[in-house]
């Protein structure tokens, strides 16, 4: 490698590194600072110790997030496979159709679900017209999970599709030639090969689902307080920055922990996650 | 001919009179030298005449007259507004808090004294709203709207008209009851039921109120503030406590709604315009306050938000459609018997309320399921890890 | 085999319908005469008219576009430079550290990123004694920060796909290193740069949580405005707005799709020649 290019090239990342230190690393230090101090700036472990009060909320958020992620995975896996099998041109169109809702404002789409699921909303008014009993859909935990699944489904479909469309079809054919039936082929060949996509998709759905606050407020009616709601309350309503920072810190550690654990399952050594 | 002429004169005179009642001295607002500056106004949602459905757009009118750009943002509770102010992240020039929050802001030196020489229209405020408990010397506030909390209910969704706050604990209406999404208002309802003083500093009182609220939580459809409009108008709930003026707005869109001041008593409040200490443009702020007091503007606001107006001119106007409205200007003396105003509470009580409110909100319904699910998940993951490790060993040994 | 079973087709159709249901509801009710979502009283364009009069929303839309364009351009430039640098790094530990740190804003929940940036700004502002620090600049910084990882992770893989010796060959033929970069390397990584730019733009447009914590009263973005609107009574002019956005984005995506197809057809023709 020519020395000249290397030097100039290496230096070109220095503005970014400075930026990164100031705006990514330092804020986390500030969060830790707030987490471990009280309102007057004295060091205290009070905020951390009070977190035991929120164990229920943490568990509930992780539980909801996990269910939503699982549902997304189950729905998307066959879909991604189907899309990767159709003709090239049609693939692009379908993927575009899948991506388009992502560009629409997420608040409005969630709000729209309120209109659909309301006790006097669209689905229930159809049921009433058909002579059936309306039933409670909004302000339930299912509504919140539905909201999560709906909003983050494309984030699961796209990485899965990306991996599957690049899968070497000859490997699958070889497996079939060697005598494997469809089930074995999927279990031993397709699934392991699609792992990076699965990891990617699970990450991109689990993280926002666990930490959402808008979905739980709108579709849960404020009855299913998730950890995102608690953090938002500390900063907007209760004006308790220290507690809010402590909860954020723990949430971050928790999620990074889950992701690290998940990555151990994948044998990918790449630093890049984008598929 | 003569008759027609006199009728014409009468019409012209009436027009002239109404114009004079309406016309403000615009010269006070033009050429102030403030054109091009900005004013950050922080107000409740749905709390100003904003041009919707043909009404006057107050902020736009102000901008046109003075050239000052108005940045108008909303909050939906006093506590939210306080948090934003305290953090210092954003600087506002005008805020419109409620009485008890004003007390707190004054105590914490977060308000500026108003120079009333710049607000000559202050004389239009009714005397009975001056010198009140939160600002006895009238240095920091100009009343904006007056109101009371009551219970809104849907006549088609309840068996009989409620008269007591107890209706909100009636299991018959499970899943059809809304309540306030802010601590003071929500606690106050159970405090009235328990016969307490809403400004009690006794811990036991607040814990008792919390228990009542926890009892209520499974029956609640949703904790709301301004979303209540959409839900009640669409027959989404049987009842909701809210402010009297807002009920009138909802009733316009859903005639099945009715209102009652429950017999245990209710909260009355005065919202005032104030200037926070972060104000960057005080003269413009005082100009804006004076503008809000102009009869034409105050009338537009009173008609839109439908709360009781503290402006004497507005109360006199015949065009004021709510002039004798029973709901916002109740004549029944009994309504006022158990009315209580919120006052600012000492810091320990405030912290207690915050903690109790937190506790109420995070309380969940399906606790056992979650613990079971978590347990199963942990077992599954550990089992899988062991399985993989054993497999690896087998391959290595083979 | 390119044929798919009908059951697969139906499955696809159901999912797509699920994805579009709420959007179609909004579109449908934007044409409603009455201010209601339970009764459709008649076809009317009046909410589109009201939307045009709603200066606050239009201003918020403009703000969002300005913010998205600015932050994505800046993030793309900064990020591409960073990718070049990271790619040229020789020390493995430093490279891994930088890459891990780059992943942080992506892996972190939005709320933690938003909160951490807000605390940073408030903290620094308190040290300097300034109030009202949250505004356009803080918002811009926050947006650039969360866009950067996506740019870097879009561009970086392109270096691996590129022929390393092209740059050397160009310099052998007489280019200066800088010229080699612009004429040889940049075109090869361009697809990654472009993807990064598009991703940044999209993320910026729709970002709500991070903007919610780092913005001030003077500069409202569209998602924040919609948030405060959905907190109170929602007037159908929002539905009109979302319909317009939907149509615009649909047209954009169609155009991109068509131009990509044309590009591919050109390649096919070239191959055959």
XYZ file of N, CA and C in Angstrom, chain C residues 12-223:
636
model
N -49.040 -13.155 0.474
C -48.397 -11.866 0.203
C -49.424 -10.758 0.205
N -50.545 -11.023 -0.455
C -51.560 -9.984 -0.578
C -52.096 -9.579 0.790
N -52.321 -10.582 1.664
C -52.852 -10.270 2.991
C -51.890 -9.377 3.755
N -50.600 -9.745 3.718
C -49.617 -8.938 4.455
C -49.588 -7.513 3.920
N -49.594 -7.381 2.610
C -49.530 -6.038 2.045
C -50.774 -5.253 2.422
N -51.906 -5.914 2.427
C -53.130 -5.244 2.835
C -53.021 -4.772 4.283
N -52.477 -5.643 5.127
C -52.265 -5.293 6.537
C -51.397 -4.057 6.663
N -50.326 -4.008 5.843
C -49.429 -2.866 5.928
C -50.117 -1.574 5.491
N -51.028 -1.698 4.539
C -51.627 -0.485 3.994
C -52.951 -0.089 4.630
N -53.523 -0.973 5.431
C -54.851 -0.674 5.992
C -54.955 0.703 6.652
N -54.093 1.020 7.629
C -54.247 2.327 8.269
C -54.070 3.484 7.303
N -53.152 3.326 6.347
C -52.919 4.425 5.412
C -54.173 4.658 4.571
N -54.767 3.560 4.107
C -55.961 3.699 3.281
C -57.097 4.334 4.069
N -57.164 3.996 5.387
C -58.194 4.614 6.215
C -58.029 6.130 6.235
N -56.776 6.555 6.426
C -56.519 7.997 6.458
C -56.889 8.644 5.131
N -56.507 7.994 4.044
C -56.804 8.561 2.731
C -58.309 8.677 2.551
N -59.009 7.600 2.916
C -60.451 7.576 2.747
C -61.112 8.718 3.511
N -60.734 8.873 4.780
C -61.409 9.884 5.581
C -60.923 11.300 5.316
N -59.847 11.441 4.538
C -59.441 12.801 4.220
C -60.431 13.433 3.265
N -61.224 12.567 2.607
C -62.212 13.100 1.688
C -63.600 13.200 2.319
N -63.658 12.980 3.628
C -64.953 12.988 4.293
C -65.456 14.413 4.466
N -66.723 14.592 4.228
C -67.332 15.909 4.370
C -67.328 16.348 5.832
N -67.724 15.403 6.714
C -67.859 15.766 8.118
C -66.548 15.575 8.852
N -66.457 16.157 10.007
C -65.271 16.050 10.847
C -65.406 14.794 11.698
N -65.501 13.649 11.042
C -65.792 12.434 11.806
C -65.154 11.237 11.139
N -64.829 10.220 11.939
C -64.303 9.006 11.332
C -65.248 7.841 11.531
N -66.460 8.106 11.989
C -67.392 6.986 12.083
C -68.430 7.051 10.981
N -68.631 8.242 10.476
C -69.657 8.376 9.438
C -69.078 9.089 8.235
N -69.300 8.517 7.086
C -68.837 9.173 5.867
C -70.023 9.882 5.246
N -70.032 11.197 5.377
C -71.236 11.904 4.937
C -71.186 12.344 3.489
N -70.003 12.410 2.928
C -69.994 12.864 1.537
C -68.581 13.174 1.110
N -68.365 13.195 -0.172
C -67.035 13.443 -0.702
C -66.765 14.935 -0.700
N -65.609 15.314 -0.164
C -65.327 16.743 -0.127
C -63.839 16.981 -0.098
N -63.419 18.070 -0.695
C -62.008 18.411 -0.667
C -61.730 19.503 0.351
N -62.688 19.733 1.252
C -62.543 20.922 2.093
C -61.360 20.829 3.043
N -60.996 19.583 3.466
C -59.880 19.496 4.391
C -58.566 19.834 3.729
N -58.495 19.622 2.401
C -57.284 20.011 1.704
C -57.159 21.529 1.710
N -58.325 22.185 1.603
C -58.331 23.640 1.682
C -57.884 24.120 3.053
N -58.436 23.479 4.094
C -58.072 23.863 5.467
C -56.579 23.651 5.692
N -56.054 22.587 5.075
C -54.641 22.291 5.248
C -53.784 23.434 4.723
N -54.182 23.952 3.558
C -53.412 25.038 2.980
C -53.407 26.261 3.876
N -54.511 26.423 4.654
C -54.582 27.596 5.522
C -53.818 27.367 6.830
N -53.482 26.122 7.102
C -52.842 25.831 8.380
C -51.360 26.147 8.275
N -50.999 27.384 8.502
C -49.620 27.820 8.293
C -48.641 27.092 9.191
N -49.075 26.764 10.404
C -48.141 26.084 11.309
C -47.695 24.757 10.742
N -48.656 23.984 10.213
C -48.303 22.672 9.671
C -47.415 22.812 8.439
N -47.747 23.760 7.593
C -46.942 23.940 6.377
C -45.525 24.349 6.762
N -45.426 25.218 7.760
C -44.105 25.630 8.219
C -43.340 24.430 8.768
N -44.036 23.583 9.525
C -43.387 22.405 10.083
C -42.889 21.497 8.962
N -43.695 21.379 7.900
C -43.279 20.555 6.761
C -42.004 21.111 6.136
N -41.997 22.436 5.942
C -40.800 23.051 5.355
C -39.599 22.792 6.249
N -39.801 23.010 7.561
C -38.708 22.802 8.501
C -38.150 21.395 8.403
N -39.073 20.424 8.342
C -38.631 19.034 8.294
C -37.793 18.775 7.053
N -38.240 19.324 5.904
C -37.494 19.101 4.670
C -36.109 19.737 4.752
N -36.073 20.977 5.247
C -34.776 21.647 5.366
C -33.848 20.820 6.252
N -34.376 20.394 7.386
C -33.566 19.625 8.320
C -33.084 18.330 7.695
N -33.995 17.633 7.003
C -33.631 16.334 6.424
C -32.537 16.501 5.375
N -32.719 17.485 4.485
C -31.726 17.671 3.421
C -30.368 18.052 4.018
N -30.387 19.043 4.918
C -29.125 19.495 5.502
C -28.417 18.376 6.244
N -29.162 17.701 7.123
C -28.481 16.703 7.942
C -28.010 15.535 7.098
N -28.760 15.149 6.066
C -28.304 13.990 5.296
C -27.097 14.338 4.436
N -27.065 15.576 3.891
C -25.887 15.948 3.099
C -24.647 15.979 3.993
N -24.781 16.652 5.146
C -23.631 16.746 6.034
C -23.209 15.370 6.541
N -24.197 14.553 6.888
C -23.856 13.222 7.391
C -23.173 12.394 6.306
N -23.640 12.538 5.058
C -23.043 11.761 3.970
C -21.581 12.158 3.767
N -21.325 13.457 3.759
C -19.945 13.894 3.558
C -19.060 13.409 4.694
N -19.481 13.699 5.913
C -18.701 13.311 7.080
C -18.531 11.800 7.151
N -19.628 11.094 6.843
C -19.615 9.644 6.954
C -18.739 8.990 5.890
N -18.806 9.514 4.657
C -17.979 8.948 3.598
C -16.506 9.138 3.933
N -16.166 10.360 4.373
C -14.781 10.604 4.781
C -14.375 9.625 5.868
N -15.291 9.422 6.814
C -15.000 8.496 7.910
C -14.783 7.089 7.388
N -15.624 6.659 6.442
C -15.503 5.302 5.911
C -14.160 5.127 5.227
N -13.748 6.157 4.458
C -12.432 6.101 3.811
C -11.358 5.894 4.859
N -11.463 6.698 5.933
C -10.463 6.620 6.983
C -10.451 5.280 7.692
N -11.650 4.802 8.024
C -11.731 3.539 8.762
C -11.191 2.408 7.918
N -11.500 2.466 6.620
C -11.041 1.420 5.736
C -9.527 1.361 5.677
N -8.902 2.560 5.801
C -7.447 2.612 5.671
C -6.742 2.347 6.991
N -7.511 2.165 8.035
C -6.874 1.954 9.338
C -6.101 0.657 9.354
N -4.920 0.706 9.961
C -4.140 -0.527 9.959
C -4.189 -1.249 11.289
N -4.486 -0.478 12.359
C -4.460 -1.133 13.662
C -5.831 -1.740 13.941
N -5.891 -3.068 14.095
C -7.185 -3.745 14.257
C -7.960 -3.299 15.489
N -7.303 -3.203 16.678
C -8.084 -2.803 17.865
C -8.773 -1.454 17.696
N -8.053 -0.477 17.126
C -8.673 0.842 16.957
C -9.855 0.720 16.011
N -9.646 -0.048 14.932
C -10.734 -0.185 13.954
C -11.968 -0.780 14.615
N -11.768 -1.842 15.421
C -12.923 -2.467 16.070
C -13.597 -1.506 17.035
N -12.766 -0.759 17.793
C -13.361 0.194 18.735
C -14.221 1.205 18.016
N -13.660 1.778 16.937
C -14.420 2.796 16.216
C -15.707 2.209 15.656
N -15.614 0.997 15.113
C -16.820 0.390 14.544
C -17.866 0.115 15.619
N -17.398 -0.349 16.784
C -18.366 -0.598 17.859
C -19.037 0.690 18.284
N -18.212 1.746 18.456
C -18.804 3.026 18.860
C -19.772 3.521 17.799
N -19.452 3.243 16.531
C -20.348 3.670 15.463
C -21.689 2.964 15.576
N -21.659 1.728 16.019
C -22.914 0.993 16.122
C -23.819 1.496 17.231
N -23.237 2.193 18.203
C -24.028 2.575 19.383
C -25.315 3.321 19.051
N -25.301 4.398 18.269
C -26.581 5.085 18.024
C -27.581 4.192 17.307
N -27.060 3.225 16.535
C -27.976 2.341 15.832
C -28.602 1.338 16.790
N -27.810 0.820 17.688
C -28.293 -0.215 18.583
C -29.112 0.354 19.724
N -28.739 1.545 20.155
C -29.441 2.169 21.258
C -30.874 2.478 20.888
N -31.773 2.296 21.836
C -33.134 2.752 21.550
C -33.133 4.244 21.316
N -34.002 4.694 20.444
C -34.090 6.114 20.129
C -34.218 6.974 21.362
N -34.975 6.491 22.328
C -35.254 7.330 23.484
C -33.982 7.578 24.274
N -33.094 6.565 24.329
C -31.842 6.761 25.061
C -30.954 7.745 24.317
N -30.889 7.616 22.980
C -30.097 8.564 22.197
C -30.641 9.975 22.381
N -31.954 10.118 22.275
C -32.569 11.446 22.410
C -32.299 12.038 23.782
N -32.516 11.217 24.811
C -32.315 11.699 26.178
C -30.859 12.076 26.406
N -29.926 11.229 25.908
C -28.513 11.517 26.155
C -28.091 12.812 25.476
N -28.617 13.055 24.269
C -28.239 14.295 23.598
C -28.843 15.493 24.311
N -30.105 15.350 24.768
C -30.722 16.475 25.458
C -29.952 16.802 26.726
N -29.586 15.755 27.487
C -28.838 15.992 28.710
C -27.510 16.664 28.396
N -26.868 16.227 27.292
C -25.605 16.844 26.916
C -25.784 18.333 26.696
N -26.808 18.681 25.898
C -26.992 20.083 25.567
C -27.340 20.906 26.807
N -28.227 20.352 27.630
C -28.628 21.097 28.835
C -27.437 21.247 29.778
N -26.655 20.174 29.893
C -25.480 20.191 30.763
C -24.484 21.250 30.308
N -24.143 21.220 29.000
C -23.199 22.200 28.483
C -23.752 23.607 28.625
N -25.059 23.749 28.357
C -25.653 25.074 28.435
C -25.567 25.614 29.848
N -25.761 24.722 30.829
C -25.700 25.182 32.215
C -24.303 25.619 32.583
N -23.297 24.896 32.055
C -21.911 25.265 32.345
C -21.619 26.663 31.827
N -22.192 26.954 30.646
C -21.906 28.244 30.030
C -22.905 29.303 30.483
N -24.009 28.860 31.090
C -24.963 29.841 31.605
C -25.966 30.332 30.593
N -26.215 29.527 29.560
C -27.164 29.929 28.518
C -28.484 29.195 28.724
N -29.584 29.859 28.467
C -30.867 29.142 28.489
C -31.430 29.125 27.082
N -32.387 28.270 26.903
C -33.026 28.215 25.587
C -32.091 27.685 24.519
N -31.265 26.703 24.892
C -30.284 26.223 23.931
C -30.885 25.310 22.876
N -31.998 24.679 23.196
C -32.552 23.714 22.249
C -33.205 24.433 21.084
N -32.748 24.106 19.910
C -33.313 24.769 18.732
C -32.824 24.079 17.497
N -32.741 24.795 16.391
C -32.371 24.183 15.134
C -30.994 23.534 15.204
N -30.024 24.227 15.805
C -28.661 23.686 15.795
C -28.578 22.385 16.569
N -29.230 22.309 17.724
C -29.164 21.061 18.489
C -29.860 19.945 17.734
N -30.954 20.307 17.081
C -31.693 19.322 16.301
C -30.823 18.791 15.150
N -30.127 19.728 14.486
C -29.296 19.335 13.360
C -28.186 18.396 13.820
N -27.535 18.780 14.923
C -26.468 17.934 15.443
C -26.990 16.541 15.761
N -28.146 16.484 16.404
C -28.702 15.178 16.770
C -28.981 14.346 15.521
N -29.564 14.980 14.495
C -29.895 14.232 13.287
C -28.647 13.720 12.585
N -27.629 14.584 12.481
C -26.391 14.136 11.842
C -25.830 12.944 12.616
N -25.868 13.032 13.940
C -25.300 11.966 14.755
C -25.979 10.630 14.513
N -27.301 10.615 14.427
C -27.887 9.291 14.220
C -27.866 8.857 12.765
N -27.596 9.784 11.846
C -27.474 9.389 10.451
C -26.117 8.779 10.128
N -25.077 9.289 10.813
C -23.711 8.882 10.479
C -23.495 7.366 10.435
N -23.938 6.610 11.463
C -23.662 5.172 11.390
C -24.225 4.536 10.134
N -25.398 4.968 9.698
C -25.987 4.351 8.518
C -25.169 4.652 7.275
N -24.645 5.870 7.186
C -23.816 6.207 6.028
C -22.557 5.347 6.037
N -21.910 5.339 7.206
C -20.649 4.598 7.278
C -20.855 3.130 6.951
N -21.918 2.538 7.519
C -22.134 1.111 7.302
C -22.681 0.807 5.921
N -23.075 1.839 5.167
C -23.466 1.590 3.779
C -22.250 1.675 2.876
N -21.315 2.591 3.220
C -20.170 2.820 2.346
C -19.081 1.784 2.584
N -18.859 1.446 3.831
C -17.740 0.560 4.173
C -17.704 -0.750 3.391
N -18.830 -1.471 3.273
C -18.774 -2.728 2.519
C -18.356 -2.552 1.074
N -18.633 -1.358 0.514
C -18.297 -1.138 -0.889
C -16.791 -1.176 -1.108
N -16.030 -0.806 -0.064
C -14.574 -0.839 -0.214
C -14.102 -2.268 -0.412
N -14.776 -3.201 0.281
C -14.366 -4.596 0.137
C -14.655 -5.103 -1.261
N -15.767 -4.592 -1.832
C -16.134 -5.081 -3.156
C -15.273 -4.451 -4.243
N -14.612 -3.358 -3.851
C -13.860 -2.636 -4.864
C -12.512 -3.299 -5.078
N -11.978 -3.145 -6.250
C -10.649 -3.670 -6.537
C -9.618 -2.739 -5.916
N -8.816 -3.257 -4.952
C -7.896 -2.391 -4.214
C -6.839 -1.788 -5.111
N -6.576 -2.490 -6.189
C -5.437 -2.045 -6.978
C -5.779 -0.949 -7.969
N -7.077 -0.664 -8.109
C -7.474 0.379 -9.044
C -6.810 1.702 -8.700
N -6.817 2.012 -7.369
C -6.252 3.291 -6.954
C -4.764 3.332 -7.259
N -4.084 2.227 -6.981
C -2.652 2.181 -7.265
C -2.420 2.353 -8.749
N -3.222 1.643 -9.552
C -3.061 1.722 -11.001
C -3.228 3.155 -11.464
N -4.239 3.845 -10.892
C -4.466 5.231 -11.322
C -3.260 6.084 -10.987
N -2.683 5.856 -9.798
C -1.543 6.683 -9.419
C -0.315 6.343 -10.246
N -0.170 5.086 -10.614
C 0.925 4.723 -11.508
C 0.812 5.464 -12.816
N -0.443 5.653 -13.251
C -0.648 6.342 -14.514
C -0.524 7.856 -14.366
N -0.202 8.345 -13.153
C 0.093 9.768 -13.026
C -0.845 10.593 -12.179
N -1.901 9.990 -11.597
C -2.802 10.797 -10.770
C -2.169 11.094 -9.419
N -2.550 12.232 -8.849
C -2.196 12.465 -7.451
C -3.168 11.637 -6.612
N -2.806 11.379 -5.344
C -3.725 10.578 -4.510
C -5.143 11.169 -4.462
N -5.222 12.492 -4.381
C -6.550 13.113 -4.297
C -7.343 12.850 -5.568
N -6.633 13.029 -6.732
C -7.328 12.773 -7.993
C -7.761 11.318 -8.069
N -6.860 10.439 -7.586
C -7.199 9.015 -7.602
C -8.472 8.779 -6.811
N -8.565 9.484 -5.692
C -9.779 9.294 -4.885
C -11.019 9.690 -5.661
N -10.984 10.910 -6.202
C -12.216 11.407 -6.814
C -12.565 10.703 -8.118
N -11.536 10.274 -8.851
C -11.856 9.688 -10.147
C -12.022 8.185 -10.123
N -11.398 7.549 -9.144
C -11.436 6.090 -9.157
C -12.235 5.525 -7.981
N -11.830 5.925 -6.776
C -12.461 5.317 -5.603
C -13.904 5.761 -5.463
N -14.114 7.063 -5.518
C -15.458 7.587 -5.273
C -16.518 6.965 -6.183
N -16.260 6.865 -7.499
C -17.297 6.247 -8.333
C -17.592 4.805 -7.922
N -16.550 4.077 -7.450
C -16.809 2.684 -7.069
C -17.672 2.588 -5.831
N -17.448 3.515 -4.872
C -18.241 3.409 -3.643
C -19.544 4.183 -3.749
N -19.739 4.884 -4.886
C -20.918 5.734 -5.033
C -22.242 5.064 -4.687
N -22.484 3.825 -5.098
C -23.771 3.220 -4.719
C -23.969 3.204 -3.201
N -22.888 2.919 -2.464
C -22.987 2.933 -1.002
C -23.257 4.322 -0.474
N -22.566 5.300 -1.055
C -22.766 6.688 -0.626
C -24.220 7.091 -0.857
N -24.704 6.723 -2.034
C -26.066 7.090 -2.374
C -27.071 6.427 -1.432
N -26.861 5.123 -1.182
C -27.757 4.425 -0.248
C -27.736 5.102 1.114
N -26.500 5.440 1.574
C -26.381 6.092 2.868
C -27.146 7.398 2.898
N -27.043 8.154 1.810
C -27.736 9.432 1.738
C -29.246 9.246 1.825
N -29.738 8.293 1.031
C -31.187 8.065 1.022
C -31.671 7.621 2.405
N -30.904 6.725 3.026
C -31.296 6.247 4.359
C -31.314 7.400 5.358
N -30.277 8.254 5.316
C -30.240 9.394 6.231
C -31.439 10.285 6.017
N -31.750 10.542 4.757
C -32.865 11.425 4.444
C -34.167 10.857 5.011
N -34.376 9.550 4.771
C -35.596 8.912 5.259
C -35.686 8.974 6.776
N -34.575 8.611 7.441
C -34.588 8.598 8.895
C -34.860 9.983 9.459
N -34.258 10.978 8.834
C -34.426 12.344 9.310
C -35.859 12.816 9.166
N -36.452 12.475 8.010
C -37.817 12.907 7.746
C -38.773 12.410 8.807
N -38.629 11.132 9.147
C -39.646 10.531 9.994
C -39.260 10.496 11.456
N -38.090 11.037 11.812
C -37.664 10.887 13.191
C -38.575 11.649 14.133
N -39.010 10.962 15.163
C -39.858 11.649 16.123
C -39.210 11.701 17.498
N -38.818 10.535 18.005
C -38.373 10.478 19.395
C -37.174 11.381 19.656
N -36.132 11.261 18.803
C -34.933 12.063 19.062
C -35.238 13.550 18.897
N -36.027 13.895 17.890
C -36.376 15.304 17.696
C -37.187 15.823 18.871
N -38.051 14.992 19.420
C -38.904 15.385 20.533
C -38.077 15.886 21.695
N -36.937 15.235 21.949
C -36.138 15.635 23.100
C -35.157 16.745 22.810
N -34.783 16.925 21.532
C -33.725 17.904 21.273
C -34.199 19.166 20.565
N -35.500 19.359 20.420
C -35.933 20.553 19.695
C -36.493 21.597 20.639
N -36.600 22.801 20.147
C -37.126 23.900 20.940
C -38.370 24.471 20.298
N -38.932 25.530 20.879
C -40.194 26.062 20.383
C -40.091 26.736 19.023
N -38.871 27.183 18.653
C -38.820 27.952 17.419
C -38.842 27.094 16.177
N -38.403 25.850 16.306
C -38.266 25.051 15.090
C -39.017 23.744 15.270
N -40.258 23.709 14.835
C -41.040 22.494 14.977
C -40.930 21.664 13.718
N -40.685 20.358 13.899
C -40.706 19.507 12.722
C -42.081 18.871 12.604
N -42.333 18.317 11.428
C -43.648 17.762 11.175
C -44.041 16.661 12.151
N -43.162 15.669 12.417
C -43.579 14.650 13.387
C -43.937 15.241 14.747
